[in-house]
Each structure stands twice: as C-alpha cells, then as structure tokens.
Tab-separated table of C-alpha atoms (C1' of nucleotides) in Angstrom:
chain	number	residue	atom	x	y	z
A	151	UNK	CA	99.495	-120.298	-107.851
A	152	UNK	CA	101.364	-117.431	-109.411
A	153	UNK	CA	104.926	-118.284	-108.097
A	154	UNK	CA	105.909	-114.388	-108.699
A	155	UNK	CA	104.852	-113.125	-106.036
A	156	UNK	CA	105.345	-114.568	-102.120
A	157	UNK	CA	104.468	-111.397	-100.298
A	158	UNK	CA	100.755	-112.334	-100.485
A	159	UNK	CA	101.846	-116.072	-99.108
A	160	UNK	CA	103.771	-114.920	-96.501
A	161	UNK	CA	101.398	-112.405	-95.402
A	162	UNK	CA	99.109	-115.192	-95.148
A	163	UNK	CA	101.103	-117.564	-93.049
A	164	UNK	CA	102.528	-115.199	-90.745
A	165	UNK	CA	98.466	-114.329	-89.351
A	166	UNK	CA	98.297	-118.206	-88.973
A	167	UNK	CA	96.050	-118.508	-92.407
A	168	UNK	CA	95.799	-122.054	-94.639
A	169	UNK	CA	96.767	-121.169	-97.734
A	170	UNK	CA	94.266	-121.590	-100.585
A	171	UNK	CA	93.559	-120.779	-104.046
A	172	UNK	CA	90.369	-118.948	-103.217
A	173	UNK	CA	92.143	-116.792	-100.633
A	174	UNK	CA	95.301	-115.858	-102.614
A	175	UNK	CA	92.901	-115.035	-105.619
A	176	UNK	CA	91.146	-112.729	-103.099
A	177	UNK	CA	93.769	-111.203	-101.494
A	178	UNK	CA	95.328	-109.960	-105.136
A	179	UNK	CA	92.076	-108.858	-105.988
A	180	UNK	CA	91.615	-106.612	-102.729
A	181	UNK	CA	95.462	-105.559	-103.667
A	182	UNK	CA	94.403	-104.461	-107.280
A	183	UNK	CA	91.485	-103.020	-106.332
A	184	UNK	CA	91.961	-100.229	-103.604
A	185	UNK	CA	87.877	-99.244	-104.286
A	186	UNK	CA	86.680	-100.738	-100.878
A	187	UNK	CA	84.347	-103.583	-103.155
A	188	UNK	CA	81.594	-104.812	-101.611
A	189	UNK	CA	81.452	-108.935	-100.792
A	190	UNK	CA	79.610	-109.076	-104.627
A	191	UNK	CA	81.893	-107.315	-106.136
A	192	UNK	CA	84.867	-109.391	-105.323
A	193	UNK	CA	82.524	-112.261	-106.232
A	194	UNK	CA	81.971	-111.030	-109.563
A	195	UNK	CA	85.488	-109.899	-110.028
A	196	UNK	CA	86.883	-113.463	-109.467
A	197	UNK	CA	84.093	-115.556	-110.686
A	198	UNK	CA	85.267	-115.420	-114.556
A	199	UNK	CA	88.954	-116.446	-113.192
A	200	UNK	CA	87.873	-118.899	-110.207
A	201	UNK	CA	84.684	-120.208	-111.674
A	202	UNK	CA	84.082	-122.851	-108.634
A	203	UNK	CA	84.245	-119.724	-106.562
A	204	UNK	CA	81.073	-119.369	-104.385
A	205	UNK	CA	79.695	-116.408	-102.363
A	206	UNK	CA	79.777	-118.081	-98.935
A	207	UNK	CA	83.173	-118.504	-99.695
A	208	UNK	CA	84.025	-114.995	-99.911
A	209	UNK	CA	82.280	-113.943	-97.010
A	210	UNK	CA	84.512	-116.764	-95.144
A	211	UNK	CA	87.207	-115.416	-96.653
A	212	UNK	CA	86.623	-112.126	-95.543
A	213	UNK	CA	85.871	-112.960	-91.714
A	214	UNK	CA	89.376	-114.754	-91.881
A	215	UNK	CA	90.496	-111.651	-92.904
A	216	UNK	CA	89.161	-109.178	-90.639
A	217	UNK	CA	89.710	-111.483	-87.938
A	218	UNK	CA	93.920	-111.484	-88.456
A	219	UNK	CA	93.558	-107.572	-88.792
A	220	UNK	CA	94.422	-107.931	-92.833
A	221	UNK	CA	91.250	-106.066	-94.136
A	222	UNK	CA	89.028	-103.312	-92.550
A	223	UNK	CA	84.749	-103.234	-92.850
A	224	UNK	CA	83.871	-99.911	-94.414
A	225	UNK	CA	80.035	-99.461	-93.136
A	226	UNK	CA	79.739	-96.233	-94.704
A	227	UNK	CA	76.608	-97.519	-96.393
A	228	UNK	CA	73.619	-98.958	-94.832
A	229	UNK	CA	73.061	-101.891	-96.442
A	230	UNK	CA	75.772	-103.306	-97.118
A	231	UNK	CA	79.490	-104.134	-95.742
A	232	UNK	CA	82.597	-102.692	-97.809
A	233	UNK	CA	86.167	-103.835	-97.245
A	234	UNK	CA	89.228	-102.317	-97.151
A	235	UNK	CA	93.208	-103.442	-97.310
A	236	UNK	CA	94.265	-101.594	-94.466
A	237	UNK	CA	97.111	-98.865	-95.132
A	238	UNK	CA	97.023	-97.250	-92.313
A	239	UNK	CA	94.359	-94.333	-90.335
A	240	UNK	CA	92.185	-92.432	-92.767
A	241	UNK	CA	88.807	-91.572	-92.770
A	242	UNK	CA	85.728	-92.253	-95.676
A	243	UNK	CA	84.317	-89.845	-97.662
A	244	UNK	CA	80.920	-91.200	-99.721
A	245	UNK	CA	79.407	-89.190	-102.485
A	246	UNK	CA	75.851	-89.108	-102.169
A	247	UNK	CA	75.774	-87.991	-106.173
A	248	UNK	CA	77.971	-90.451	-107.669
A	249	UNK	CA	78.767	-93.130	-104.972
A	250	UNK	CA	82.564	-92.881	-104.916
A	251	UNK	CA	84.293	-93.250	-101.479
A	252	UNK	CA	86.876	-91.565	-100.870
A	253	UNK	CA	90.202	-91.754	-98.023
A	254	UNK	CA	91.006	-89.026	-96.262
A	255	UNK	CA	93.662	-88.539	-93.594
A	256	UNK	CA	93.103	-87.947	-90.214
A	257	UNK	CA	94.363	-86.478	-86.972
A	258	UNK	CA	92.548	-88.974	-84.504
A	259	UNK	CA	94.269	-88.135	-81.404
A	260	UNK	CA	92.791	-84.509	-81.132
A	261	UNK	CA	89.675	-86.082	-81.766
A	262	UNK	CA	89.632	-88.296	-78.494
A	263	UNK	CA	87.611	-87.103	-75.667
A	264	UNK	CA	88.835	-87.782	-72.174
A	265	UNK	CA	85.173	-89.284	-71.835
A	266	UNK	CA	86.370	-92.702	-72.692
A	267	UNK	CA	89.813	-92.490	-70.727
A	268	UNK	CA	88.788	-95.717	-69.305
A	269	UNK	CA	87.467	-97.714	-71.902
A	270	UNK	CA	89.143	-100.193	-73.682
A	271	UNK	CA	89.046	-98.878	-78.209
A	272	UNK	CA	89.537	-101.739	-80.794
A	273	UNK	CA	88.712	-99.667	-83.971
A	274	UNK	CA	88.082	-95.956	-84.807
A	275	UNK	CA	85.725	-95.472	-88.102
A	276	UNK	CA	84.734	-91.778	-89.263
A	277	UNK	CA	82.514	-91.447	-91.963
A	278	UNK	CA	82.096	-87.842	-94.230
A	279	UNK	CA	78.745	-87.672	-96.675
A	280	UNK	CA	77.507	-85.186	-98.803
A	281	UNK	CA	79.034	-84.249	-102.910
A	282	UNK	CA	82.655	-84.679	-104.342
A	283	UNK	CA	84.307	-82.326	-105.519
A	284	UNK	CA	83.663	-83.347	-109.501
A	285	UNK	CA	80.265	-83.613	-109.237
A	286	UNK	CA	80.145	-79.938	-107.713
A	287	UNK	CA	81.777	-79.224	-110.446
A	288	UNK	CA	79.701	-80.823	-113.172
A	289	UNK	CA	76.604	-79.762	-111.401
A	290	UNK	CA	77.108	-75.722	-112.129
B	250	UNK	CA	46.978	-86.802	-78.506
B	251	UNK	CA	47.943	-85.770	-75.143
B	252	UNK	CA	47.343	-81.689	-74.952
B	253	UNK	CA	49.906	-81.424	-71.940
B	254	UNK	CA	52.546	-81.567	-74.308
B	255	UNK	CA	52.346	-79.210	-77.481
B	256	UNK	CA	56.181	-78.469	-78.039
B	257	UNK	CA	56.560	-81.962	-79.913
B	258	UNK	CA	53.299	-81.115	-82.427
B	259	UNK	CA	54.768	-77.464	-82.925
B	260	UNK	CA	57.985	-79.117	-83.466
B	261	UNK	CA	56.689	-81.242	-86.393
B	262	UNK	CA	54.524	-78.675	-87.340
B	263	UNK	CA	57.726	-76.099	-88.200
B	264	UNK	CA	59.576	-78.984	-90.062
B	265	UNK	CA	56.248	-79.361	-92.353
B	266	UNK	CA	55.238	-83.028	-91.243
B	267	UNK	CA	51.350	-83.560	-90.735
B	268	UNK	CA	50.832	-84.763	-87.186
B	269	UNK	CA	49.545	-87.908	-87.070
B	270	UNK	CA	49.048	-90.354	-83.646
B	271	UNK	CA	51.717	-92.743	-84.656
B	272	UNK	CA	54.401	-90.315	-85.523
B	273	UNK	CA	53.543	-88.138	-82.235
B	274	UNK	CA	54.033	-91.390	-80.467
B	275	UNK	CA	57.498	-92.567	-82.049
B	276	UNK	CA	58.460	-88.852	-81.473
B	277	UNK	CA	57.474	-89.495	-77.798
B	278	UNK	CA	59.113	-92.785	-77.262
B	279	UNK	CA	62.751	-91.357	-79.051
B	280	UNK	CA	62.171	-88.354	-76.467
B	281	UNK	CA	61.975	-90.833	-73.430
B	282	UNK	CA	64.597	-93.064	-74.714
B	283	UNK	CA	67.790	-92.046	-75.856
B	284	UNK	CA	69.544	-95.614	-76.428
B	285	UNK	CA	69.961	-95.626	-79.784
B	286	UNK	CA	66.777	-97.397	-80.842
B	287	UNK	CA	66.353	-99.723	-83.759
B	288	UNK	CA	63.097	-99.809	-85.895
B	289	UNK	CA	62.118	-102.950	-83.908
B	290	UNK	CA	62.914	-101.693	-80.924
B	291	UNK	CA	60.690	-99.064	-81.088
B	292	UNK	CA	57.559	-100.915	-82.899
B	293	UNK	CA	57.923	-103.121	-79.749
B	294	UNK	CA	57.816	-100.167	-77.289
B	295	UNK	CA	54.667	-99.159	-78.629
B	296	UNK	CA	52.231	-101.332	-80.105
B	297	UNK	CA	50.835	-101.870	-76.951
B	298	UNK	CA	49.821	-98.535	-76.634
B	299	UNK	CA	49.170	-98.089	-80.518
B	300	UNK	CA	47.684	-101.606	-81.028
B	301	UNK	CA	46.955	-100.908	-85.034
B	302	UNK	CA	51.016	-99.922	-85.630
B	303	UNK	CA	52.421	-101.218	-88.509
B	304	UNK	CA	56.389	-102.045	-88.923
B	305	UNK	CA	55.960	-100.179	-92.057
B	306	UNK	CA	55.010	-97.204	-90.693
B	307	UNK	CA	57.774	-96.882	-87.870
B	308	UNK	CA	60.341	-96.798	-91.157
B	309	UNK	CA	57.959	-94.961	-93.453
B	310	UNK	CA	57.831	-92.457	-89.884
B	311	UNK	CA	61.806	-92.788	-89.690
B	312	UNK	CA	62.437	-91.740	-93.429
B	313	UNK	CA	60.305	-88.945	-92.755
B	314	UNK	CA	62.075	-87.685	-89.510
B	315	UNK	CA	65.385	-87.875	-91.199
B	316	UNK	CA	64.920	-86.277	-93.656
B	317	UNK	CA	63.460	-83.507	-91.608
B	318	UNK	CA	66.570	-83.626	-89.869
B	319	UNK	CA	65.141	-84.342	-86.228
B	320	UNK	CA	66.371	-87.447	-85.882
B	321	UNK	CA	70.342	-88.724	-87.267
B	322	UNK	CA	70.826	-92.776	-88.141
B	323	UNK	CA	73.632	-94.312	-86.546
B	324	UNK	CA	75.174	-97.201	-88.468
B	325	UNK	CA	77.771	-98.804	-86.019
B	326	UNK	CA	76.007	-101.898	-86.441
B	327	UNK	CA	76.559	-103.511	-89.819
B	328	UNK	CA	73.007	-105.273	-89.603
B	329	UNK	CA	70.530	-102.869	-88.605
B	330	UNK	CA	70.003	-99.119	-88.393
B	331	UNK	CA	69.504	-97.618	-85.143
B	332	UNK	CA	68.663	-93.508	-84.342
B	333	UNK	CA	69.246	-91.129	-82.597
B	334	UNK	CA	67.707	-87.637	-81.578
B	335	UNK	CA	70.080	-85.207	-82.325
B	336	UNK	CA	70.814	-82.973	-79.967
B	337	UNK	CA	74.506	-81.691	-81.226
B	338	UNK	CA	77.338	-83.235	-82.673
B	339	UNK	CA	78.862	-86.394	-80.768
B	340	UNK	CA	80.370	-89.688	-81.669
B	341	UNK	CA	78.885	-92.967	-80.658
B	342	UNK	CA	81.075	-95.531	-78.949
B	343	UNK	CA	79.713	-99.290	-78.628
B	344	UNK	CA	80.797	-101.515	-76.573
B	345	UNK	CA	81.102	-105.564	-78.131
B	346	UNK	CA	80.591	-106.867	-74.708
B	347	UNK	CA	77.497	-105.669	-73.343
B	348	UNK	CA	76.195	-104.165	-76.603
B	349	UNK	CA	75.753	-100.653	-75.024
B	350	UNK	CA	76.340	-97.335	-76.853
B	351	UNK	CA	77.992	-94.523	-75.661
B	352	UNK	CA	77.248	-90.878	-76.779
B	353	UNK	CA	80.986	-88.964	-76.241
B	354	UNK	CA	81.789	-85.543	-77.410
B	355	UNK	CA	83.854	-84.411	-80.407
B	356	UNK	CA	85.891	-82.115	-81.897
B	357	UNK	CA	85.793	-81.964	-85.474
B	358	UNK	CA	87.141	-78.908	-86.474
B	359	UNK	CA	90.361	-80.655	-85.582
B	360	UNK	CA	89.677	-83.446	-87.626
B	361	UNK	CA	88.846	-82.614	-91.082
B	362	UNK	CA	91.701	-82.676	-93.214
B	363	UNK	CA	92.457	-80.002	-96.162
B	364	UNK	CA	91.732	-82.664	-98.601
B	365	UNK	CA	87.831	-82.452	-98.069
B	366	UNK	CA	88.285	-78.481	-99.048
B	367	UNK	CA	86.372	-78.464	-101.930
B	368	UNK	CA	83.845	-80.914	-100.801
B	369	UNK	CA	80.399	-80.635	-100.075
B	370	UNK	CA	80.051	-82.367	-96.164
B	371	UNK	CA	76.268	-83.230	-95.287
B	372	UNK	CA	76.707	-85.570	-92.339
B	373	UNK	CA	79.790	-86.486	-90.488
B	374	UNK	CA	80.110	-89.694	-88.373
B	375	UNK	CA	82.480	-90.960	-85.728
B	376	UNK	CA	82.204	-94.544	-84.412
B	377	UNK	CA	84.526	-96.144	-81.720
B	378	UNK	CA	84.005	-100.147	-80.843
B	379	UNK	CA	85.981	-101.731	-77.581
B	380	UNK	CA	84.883	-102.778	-74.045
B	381	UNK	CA	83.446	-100.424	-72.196
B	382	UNK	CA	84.706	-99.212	-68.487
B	383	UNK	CA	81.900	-101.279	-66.743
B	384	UNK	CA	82.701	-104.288	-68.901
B	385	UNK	CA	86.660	-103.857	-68.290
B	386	UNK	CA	85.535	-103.526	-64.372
B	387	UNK	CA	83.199	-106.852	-64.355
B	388	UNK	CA	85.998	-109.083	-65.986
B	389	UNK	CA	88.802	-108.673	-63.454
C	283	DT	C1'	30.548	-81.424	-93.478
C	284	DA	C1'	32.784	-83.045	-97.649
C	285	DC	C1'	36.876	-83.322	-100.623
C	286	DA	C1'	41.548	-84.020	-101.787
C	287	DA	C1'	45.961	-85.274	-100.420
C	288	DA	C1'	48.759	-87.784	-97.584
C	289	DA	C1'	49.599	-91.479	-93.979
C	290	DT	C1'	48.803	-96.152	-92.325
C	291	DT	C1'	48.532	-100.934	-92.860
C	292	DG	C1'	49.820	-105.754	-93.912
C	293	DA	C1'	51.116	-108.960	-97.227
C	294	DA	C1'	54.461	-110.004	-100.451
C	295	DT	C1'	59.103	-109.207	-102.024
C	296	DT	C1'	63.971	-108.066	-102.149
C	297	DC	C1'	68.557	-108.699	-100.972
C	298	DA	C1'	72.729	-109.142	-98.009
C	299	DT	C1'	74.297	-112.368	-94.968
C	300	DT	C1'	74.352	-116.841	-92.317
C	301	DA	C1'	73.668	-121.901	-91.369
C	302	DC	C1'	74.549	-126.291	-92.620
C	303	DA	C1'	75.991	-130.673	-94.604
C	304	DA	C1'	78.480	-132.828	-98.310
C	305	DT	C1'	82.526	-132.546	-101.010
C	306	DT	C1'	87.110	-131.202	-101.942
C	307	DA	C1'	91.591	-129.522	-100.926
C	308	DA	C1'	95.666	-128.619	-97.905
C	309	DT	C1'	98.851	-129.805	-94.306
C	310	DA	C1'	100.950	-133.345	-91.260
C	311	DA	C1'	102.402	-137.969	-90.277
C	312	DT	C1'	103.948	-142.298	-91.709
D	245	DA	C1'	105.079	-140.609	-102.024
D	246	DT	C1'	100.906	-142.150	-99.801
D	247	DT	C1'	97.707	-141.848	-96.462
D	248	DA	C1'	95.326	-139.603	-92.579
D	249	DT	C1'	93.680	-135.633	-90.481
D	250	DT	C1'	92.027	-131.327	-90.479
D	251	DA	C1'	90.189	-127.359	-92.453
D	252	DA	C1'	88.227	-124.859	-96.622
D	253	DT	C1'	84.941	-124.751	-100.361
D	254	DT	C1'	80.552	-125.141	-102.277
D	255	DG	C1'	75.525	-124.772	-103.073
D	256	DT	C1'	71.199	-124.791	-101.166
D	257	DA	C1'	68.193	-123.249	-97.876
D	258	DA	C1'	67.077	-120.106	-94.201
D	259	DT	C1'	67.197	-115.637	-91.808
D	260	DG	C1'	66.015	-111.011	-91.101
D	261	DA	C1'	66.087	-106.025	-91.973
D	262	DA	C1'	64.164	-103.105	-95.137
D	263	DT	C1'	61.170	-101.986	-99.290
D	264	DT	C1'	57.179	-102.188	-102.553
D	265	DC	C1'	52.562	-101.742	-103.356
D	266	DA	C1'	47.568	-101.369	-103.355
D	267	DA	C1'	43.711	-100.831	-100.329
D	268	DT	C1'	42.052	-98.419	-96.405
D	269	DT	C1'	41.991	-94.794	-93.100
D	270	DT	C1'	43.182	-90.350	-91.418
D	271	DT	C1'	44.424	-85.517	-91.761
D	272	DG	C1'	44.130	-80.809	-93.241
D	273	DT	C1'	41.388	-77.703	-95.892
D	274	DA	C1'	37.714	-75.504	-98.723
DNA sequence: TACAAAATTGAATTCATTACAATTAATAAT
DNA sequence: ATTATTAATTGTAATGAATTCAATTTTGTA
C-alpha cells in the first residue's frame, strides 16, 4: 500500500494482473533483490512483513508472473526453480564453490544454428558452471 | 554380459568404474536410445530384462556415470533430470507441444562473453523451448 | 577359493511443488 | 456507499523425484 511508488501498480495492470497486497509485496521484493531467490526465499523474505503470507501463495504469484512475461525461471539448479526480474538477454553463471549466480551478457544471435530455422523459440536459457572468480582466488 | 560387445566394458573399465550387469545394461539402453532419458524412463526400459533392478541403483548408476563424465544431465525440465550421452557439445531444444527434444549444434566460442575471463567454466548449457517444425506443420 | 571392498536393493525419508476447498479480499454494478 | 461477483489467499494434504541407510549380494583381488 506504499502510495510512493505506482510503477510497480501500473506494471501490474497493464499485463492484466488484480492488484493485491501479496503481489505488490512480491514484486518489490524481486525489485530489491536482483539474487534470482528461490520460491522459499521470497517466502521467508516477506513472511516477517506479510505474516498471513503462505507458500502456495507465492508460487501463484509467481506463475502469474511468468505467465505476463514479468519474471524469468532460472533452472540453473536441479532441484529447485529460481526467478528472475527480467532486464533483458544474459546468460547464468553458478559457482559450484560458493553458490553465487552470476549474469553474464550474451551474443545469442551467433549462437543460433540454422537447424531450427523452422521452429517456432519462446525462450533461450544458457547456463555456465564451474568456480568464480573469488573463490579462485581464495583457493591459492 | 554379452561378449559380442567389449568396447562398452573397456569403456568403463578406462574411466575406473567396476563393471557390474546393471550398469553394463543402463550403458546399453543410453547407447540404443538417445532421447534424453529420465531415471524412470530408463528403470522402465529395463527391469524386464534385469528383473532384480532397483530405482536406486539407476541414480546411484547415473551419479556414477556423470561424474565419470560419459554421460551430461540435461535440466530443461524443471521437474526431473533427464541425460544424455555426450557425444560433443550441442544445445537441446524442447518442444512444449509434443514434449520432444531436439539435439542442435552450437557455437560457443562466439558466445562467451569477456566477463567470464577469469572464471573457472566446468559445464556449459544451452536450452531453447518453442514448437517444434512438426508441431507448427500439424496445427495449420 | 576366500577375503575385502564396493555395488545393489528396497523401505523409509526428504523436500519442492501442486491440488483442493474454505475463507478473504478486490473489482464491478447498483 | 453497499452489495454482488469474481478472483486471490490460505493451510492442509497429496504428489513425485531424488536421497538416506542398513542389509545383502556381487565384484575384483590375494
């Protein structure tokens, strides 16, 4: 209900979504926190603010979300789904020694093979693994 | 324990995995079938033949594989792992209509970006979602 | 052949996500 | 403003892939 700020409203209205506390408190939170968090993390990072707020609810949320194209799924990990505001192309980097993810930009139209001239491509995910740059650096 | 063919035994053999019936078997069925399979997928492919198999050891057999580097998981699904024998770097398109995945060939040299420099990269992964060309066909 | 080390097995468990029905809240109509 | 309609929220229960673990069996070796 924070009358501040009506970008996050408008956003919201202009994809055709209901308003709600929930989703506005979600939507700041994914705004805040650029870390690609994890359904549970959001959860946890509301729950002391929103203390109604229920899991299902976020993962609602969320569908709502990816369905108007506001958020991205990071499935960098196996086990779990990750979500991301959506700035723009990039690619994920995950460190296998600390867990960080980080963007990275991309060049995805020298990528494209002529293979799939014919099909129809929603979304384009790439996905790095291996060690960060700090913890090569902390290792030696 | 069919003699006829020895190159899959030397082939565990060089990566330092004991041979055992089951994982000559799920090293058989991955050779025969190169759709992706999940872990279910393939413990249904072969208990018939390998009536004692145990769901267990098709992912205790999969942990082993990867790690030996002879097979590569593909997470495009955000539910379930599926793998893949590698056999050279490609990206993996699926289509959301008929479920299919598509191996397509890269070109990542053109890809990674100077901000991964000082990184360590273990594993890199492309994923593509859309309709596929025989999907796009069927629907008009 | 016998011993030691490793693999297999199945039952029980974990954990992210989904299903569902009751309640509550948000928008539209009066 | 008040009510009616419609959709969102909530919590509990269920699902299902993957993991843990201890007992049993198999493999490679002395």
């Amino acid at each position: 209900m924070l009358a501040e700020d009506n970008s996050i409203q408008d956003m919201l209205r202009e994809k055709n979504i209901r308003l709600s506390h929930q989703r506005l408190m979600v939507l700041e939170y994914m705004s805040a926190n650029h870390n690609h968090p994890t359904a549970d993390q959001i959860f946890n990072g509301l729950k002391g603010t929103v203390p109604s707020l229920s899991k299902t609810t976020i993962y609602n949320t969320m569908d709502a979300f990816l369905e108007a194209g506001i958020i991205r799924p990071v499935n960098i990990e196996d086990n779990e789904v990750r979500y991301d505001i959506v700035t723009g192309e990039h690619g994920h980097f995950k460190c296998d020694s600390c867990g960080r993810i980080y963007d990275f930009d991309l060049d995805l139209d020298h990528l494209t093979s002529g293979q799939l001239a014919a099909f129809k491509i929603d979304s384009r995910d790439v996905y790095f693994r291996g060690t960060c740059k700090e913890c090569l650096k902390s290792k030696s």
